[in-house]
Amino acid sequence: MKRIDNRPDGGQLAVRVRGLVKHYGETKALDGVDLDVREGTVMGVLGPNGAGKTTLVRILSTLITPTSGEAVVAGYDVLRQPRQLRRVIGLTGQYASVDEKLPGWENLYLIGRLLDLSRKDARARAGELLERFSLTDAAKRPASTYSGGMRRRLDLAASMIGRPSVLFLDEPTTGLDPRTRNEVWDEVKAMVGDGVTVLLTTQYMEEAEQLASELTVVDRGKVIAGGGIEELKAKVGGRTLRVRPADPGQLRPLAAFLDELGITGLASTTVDTERGAVLVPILSDEQLTAVVGAVTAQGVTLASVTTELPSLDEVFLSLTGHRASAPQDTAPATDAREEVAV
């Protein structure tokens, strides 16, 4: 079978999903998911625990089969062309999957041979990736002696052995400290710079903002929102007006005055004493104009007035009704027992 042209103009979307459904008995892990991921970009998939993120990744990487729906990855049909597809994708799960008894170099060499690389090419590729991921000095040490960050880098290196065009990262920085997380982010950015397309599942808002060019928010197996980060922030409909009076002593009286006026958004005003500003929630340009007009009519001299879109964390909460929690999205245990498509 040939690769599938999956864009109307004949070009290639890296991932195209239509009506994807996965049932486990009465449980609907995925309930009609549609998704498009453009080549050479990072698509962030956000959602609370149990939203279906890991199930989606497992289907797209051919580890499990969907109940219904269609999915094309790197031009190959997930159901009809799984063997061809596995040669052009990489996968890094929530936890490192390397063999801890083997040295780092042997882990990578073994994967290269399993991917039908010659001995010479497998050795060369292993050495190249050890250097790229700053693991050369530890190449001959058992992976069990590696730190958590080193194991994660080795896991990422393993997923790159076959030079995948599409890489699936399922909660790639789970359990890592901030410094190591930043190192992993740098590696992901470098991969994208080399032309790799990445589908990233995460519950770290900072991670999504650092890496993703577009986001898809899923909840209870359905896509509930999608688009660029700033686009999603705008969809929530709220902004914060930061009003900074010239006299810091006017902060609390000004906040009380605006609350009594009743022309702001649904939430109350708050005082940011550290930055010397009153934070005013607004829902429209008309409210912005009314607030500024009321403040100046009171004779308050302003040092500055700025507006801010909500944080991504606030967008997540608004869209799903859940706060982002510790990353741990595991599909039902039947996932582990289901046969891989052949």
Short mmCIF file of C-alpha atoms in Angstrom, two decimals, residues 40 59 117:
data_model
loop_
_atom_site.label_atom_id
_atom_site.label_comp_id
_atom_site.label_asym_id
_atom_site.label_seq_id
_atom_site.Cartn_x
_atom_site.Cartn_y
_atom_site.Cartn_z
CA GLY A 40 7.13 19.97 11.64
CA ILE A 59 -3.80 3.93 19.10
CA LEU A 117 20.18 -1.39 10.77
#
